[in-house]
Every structure is written in C-alpha cells, then in structure tokens.
Amino acid sequence: GTENIIRGDSPTVFRNAANNETLAKLTPNGAVELYYDNEKVFYTRGDGVQVQNVNGDGVLYVVGSEGNEAIVKLHADDGDDNADKFQIVSHADNYFAIQNFASGSFENNLKAFGNGAVELYYDNSKKFETTSTGAFVTGRLDIGNSSWSYPKALNVQGSSGAILALRNNDTTSYAADTNTSIELSLNT
C-alpha cells in the first residue's frame, strides 16, 4: 500500500495507507517522533532522545554483530577532552564493562562477568574482585567510619606469607608470617 504523508506548517505526519495509524511525526524546530503500533516509542527532545513504552518497560537495544561488542559511548562537556569520555560495553567475551578515556585510550573502571566475578579498577589496574568464596583486594584496604560487630573473619594471603596488623585505638594485634605485609586499620 501507499502511505499517507500529511504536510502542513507543523508537523509533517506519516500515516499508514488506511490513514488510521501514525508512523512518524516531524515538527519543524522540534521533535521527531517514531511510532510502533500507533504508540509513540522514540522521540527527540531538547535535551536528547527518549525511548518509552506506554504498556511496559522502556527498552533500548544496542546489538553488536556476531563476535563483536555492543557499545554505548557517553561524552560530557562536548567530548572535547579525553576525561569527558566514557563507554559502556557488553563484550563478546561474556563481560560487561564501564571504561574511561582519560589517558587517551579506553581503560577499565569496572568489569562484571556473567555468573562470575565483578572487578573494580584504579587507573586500569585491578584492585578489587569478587570470587566464589568472597572477595580479593590487591593493594591496601582502609576501612574507616564503620561500625564493626564480631566475629569477623579475614583470610590474609601473600606469595611469601603475610603479616596482619589489626589496630583499634592503641591496641594492636598481629598474626605474623614472613615477607608480605598487609595492614588493616580500624578507625572507631
């Protein structure tokens, strides 16, 4: 069939051949609206675009081709500086990532694996990850301004042993081994 186009000063409307369903509206100096089954589902706004569903969840799909990623790029402040750029990526390797471009190439801030670990990064260096038995921290862990209730369990591991120092005000207790040192300070 032939679609009907209704042109006027405002807006231009595209309708189906039976003229009983709106397909799109284009308003000069205003919104572009797209319809699905006569319901407005996607439209431009003065501050961007909106996806909506009047009968359920509003869903936006970004689909990469077979073996490729799906990427949403976010650029703040005109995207004129590297630090303004971030991306959200669904990787073909079964993980989701939030990445920044601050150093001139994309680096990880967060990676989440399907049915698996969540990893947090500082300057593209992994510092924290969840495991099937809990969590693993690379580097120093400071805990402050928190309420502690006992009992607590802390497993400290190092390639050549570990030293654990627990401090609560002036009281210090040690669980000692050799070479590797991990310090946990309790600020109460």
Coordinates of C-alpha atoms in Angstrom, one line a residue:
G1 CA 0.0 0.0 0.0
T2 CA 0.8 3.6 -0.2
E3 CA 1.5 5.6 3.0
N4 CA -0.2 8.9 3.6
I5 CA 2.0 12.0 4.2
I6 CA 0.2 14.9 5.7
R7 CA 2.3 18.1 5.2
G8 CA 1.5 21.4 6.7
D9 CA 3.2 24.2 8.5
S10 CA 3.6 21.9 11.5
P11 CA 4.1 19.0 11.9
T12 CA 4.7 16.6 8.9
V13 CA 2.9 13.4 9.7
F14 CA 3.5 10.0 8.1
R15 CA 0.5 7.6 8.4
N16 CA -0.4 4.2 7.1
A17 CA -2.4 3.6 3.9
A18 CA -5.7 3.2 5.8
N19 CA -4.9 6.6 7.4
N20 CA -5.7 5.2 10.9
E21 CA -2.2 4.8 12.3
T22 CA 0.6 7.3 12.8
L23 CA 4.1 6.1 11.8
A24 CA 6.1 9.3 12.4
K25 CA 5.8 13.0 13.1
L26 CA 8.4 15.6 12.2
T27 CA 7.9 19.0 13.9
P28 CA 10.0 21.9 12.5
N29 CA 12.3 23.2 15.2
G30 CA 11.0 20.5 17.5
A31 CA 10.7 16.8 18.0
V32 CA 11.0 13.8 15.6
E33 CA 8.6 11.1 16.8
L34 CA 8.6 7.5 15.8
Y35 CA 5.6 5.2 16.5
Y36 CA 5.1 1.5 16.8
D37 CA 1.5 0.2 16.5
N38 CA 0.3 3.8 16.8
E39 CA 2.1 4.4 20.1
K40 CA 5.0 6.9 20.4
V41 CA 8.0 4.9 21.4
F42 CA 11.1 7.0 20.4
Y43 CA 11.4 10.8 20.1
T44 CA 13.9 13.6 20.2
R45 CA 13.8 16.2 23.0
G46 CA 15.5 19.5 23.6
D47 CA 18.0 17.6 25.9
G48 CA 18.4 14.4 23.8
V49 CA 16.2 11.5 22.9
Q50 CA 13.7 9.3 24.8
V51 CA 12.6 5.7 24.5
Q52 CA 9.3 4.9 26.1
N53 CA 6.7 2.2 26.2
V54 CA 3.3 3.1 27.5
N55 CA 2.4 -0.6 28.1
G56 CA 5.5 -1.9 29.8
D57 CA 9.2 -1.4 30.2
G58 CA 11.1 1.1 28.0
V59 CA 13.9 -0.9 26.4
L60 CA 16.8 0.3 24.2
Y61 CA 18.7 -2.4 22.5
V62 CA 22.3 -2.0 21.2
V63 CA 23.3 -5.2 19.4
G64 CA 26.7 -5.9 18.1
S65 CA 27.2 -8.3 15.2
E66 CA 28.3 -11.9 15.8
G67 CA 31.6 -11.9 17.8
N68 CA 31.6 -8.1 18.3
E69 CA 30.7 -5.8 21.2
A70 CA 27.7 -3.6 21.8
I71 CA 28.9 -0.2 22.9
V72 CA 27.2 3.0 24.3
K73 CA 29.5 6.0 24.2
L74 CA 29.0 8.8 26.7
H75 CA 30.7 12.2 26.1
A76 CA 30.2 15.0 28.6
D77 CA 31.1 18.7 28.1
D78 CA 31.1 18.4 24.2
G79 CA 33.6 15.5 24.5
D80 CA 36.4 17.9 23.8
D81 CA 38.7 16.4 26.5
N82 CA 39.8 12.8 27.0
A83 CA 38.5 12.9 30.6
D84 CA 35.0 13.7 29.2
K85 CA 34.6 10.3 27.5
F86 CA 33.3 7.0 28.9
Q87 CA 31.8 3.9 27.4
I88 CA 29.6 1.1 28.5
V89 CA 30.5 -2.1 26.7
S90 CA 28.9 -5.6 26.5
H91 CA 31.9 -7.7 25.4
A92 CA 31.7 -10.8 23.2
D93 CA 33.8 -12.5 25.9
N94 CA 30.9 -12.6 28.4
Y95 CA 31.5 -9.5 30.4
F96 CA 30.1 -6.0 30.8
A97 CA 32.5 -3.0 31.3
I98 CA 32.4 0.6 32.2
Q99 CA 35.5 2.3 30.7
N100 CA 37.1 5.8 30.7
F101 CA 39.2 7.5 28.0
A102 CA 41.1 9.8 30.4
S103 CA 44.6 8.6 29.4
G104 CA 43.9 8.7 25.6
S105 CA 42.7 5.1 25.2
F106 CA 39.9 3.2 26.9
E107 CA 40.7 1.7 30.3
N108 CA 38.5 -0.3 32.6
N109 CA 36.8 1.1 35.7
L110 CA 34.5 -1.9 36.2
K111 CA 34.1 -5.4 34.7
A112 CA 31.2 -7.7 35.5
F113 CA 31.3 -11.3 34.2
G114 CA 28.1 -13.3 33.6
N115 CA 27.7 -15.8 36.6
G116 CA 31.1 -14.7 37.9
A117 CA 33.3 -12.0 39.3
V118 CA 32.9 -8.3 39.5
E119 CA 36.2 -6.4 39.2
L120 CA 37.0 -2.7 40.2
Y121 CA 40.0 -0.9 38.7
Y122 CA 42.0 2.1 39.6
D123 CA 43.9 3.7 36.6
N124 CA 43.3 0.4 34.7
S125 CA 44.9 -1.7 37.5
K126 CA 42.6 -4.3 39.1
K127 CA 42.2 -3.5 42.8
F128 CA 39.1 -5.5 44.0
E129 CA 37.4 -8.5 42.7
T130 CA 34.6 -10.8 44.0
T131 CA 35.3 -14.5 44.0
S132 CA 33.2 -17.6 44.6
T133 CA 34.3 -17.5 48.2
G134 CA 34.2 -13.8 48.9
A135 CA 36.5 -11.0 47.6
F136 CA 40.1 -10.3 46.9
V137 CA 41.9 -7.0 47.3
T138 CA 45.1 -6.0 45.5
G139 CA 47.0 -3.4 47.5
R140 CA 45.9 -1.7 50.7
L141 CA 42.4 -1.8 52.2
D142 CA 41.4 1.0 54.5
I143 CA 38.2 0.8 56.5
G144 CA 37.1 3.9 58.4
N145 CA 34.0 5.3 60.0
S146 CA 32.2 2.0 60.1
S147 CA 30.6 0.0 62.8
W148 CA 32.1 -3.4 63.5
S149 CA 30.4 -6.3 65.1
Y150 CA 32.2 -9.5 65.9
P151 CA 33.0 -12.2 65.0
K152 CA 34.8 -11.2 61.8
A153 CA 37.0 -13.4 59.6
L154 CA 39.8 -12.2 57.5
N155 CA 42.0 -14.6 55.4
V156 CA 45.3 -12.9 54.6
Q157 CA 47.5 -14.5 51.8
G158 CA 50.8 -13.5 50.3
S159 CA 53.2 -15.2 48.0
S160 CA 55.8 -15.5 50.8
G161 CA 53.4 -15.3 53.8
A162 CA 51.6 -12.4 55.4
I163 CA 51.6 -10.1 58.4
L164 CA 48.2 -8.8 59.5
A165 CA 48.1 -5.9 61.9
L166 CA 44.7 -5.0 63.5
R167 CA 44.6 -1.7 65.3
N168 CA 41.7 -0.4 67.4
N169 CA 42.8 2.9 69.1
D170 CA 46.1 2.0 70.8
T171 CA 45.6 -1.8 70.8
T172 CA 47.5 -3.7 68.1
S173 CA 47.4 -7.4 67.4
Y174 CA 49.5 -9.3 64.9
A175 CA 49.2 -12.6 63.0
A176 CA 52.7 -13.0 61.6
D177 CA 54.3 -14.8 58.8
T178 CA 57.3 -13.7 56.6
N179 CA 57.9 -11.1 53.9
T180 CA 54.4 -9.9 52.9
S181 CA 52.7 -7.2 55.0
I182 CA 49.0 -6.4 55.0
E183 CA 47.7 -3.7 57.4
L184 CA 44.1 -3.3 58.4
S185 CA 43.4 -0.2 60.4
L186 CA 40.1 0.1 62.3
N187 CA 39.1 3.7 62.8
T188 CA 36.4 3.7 65.5

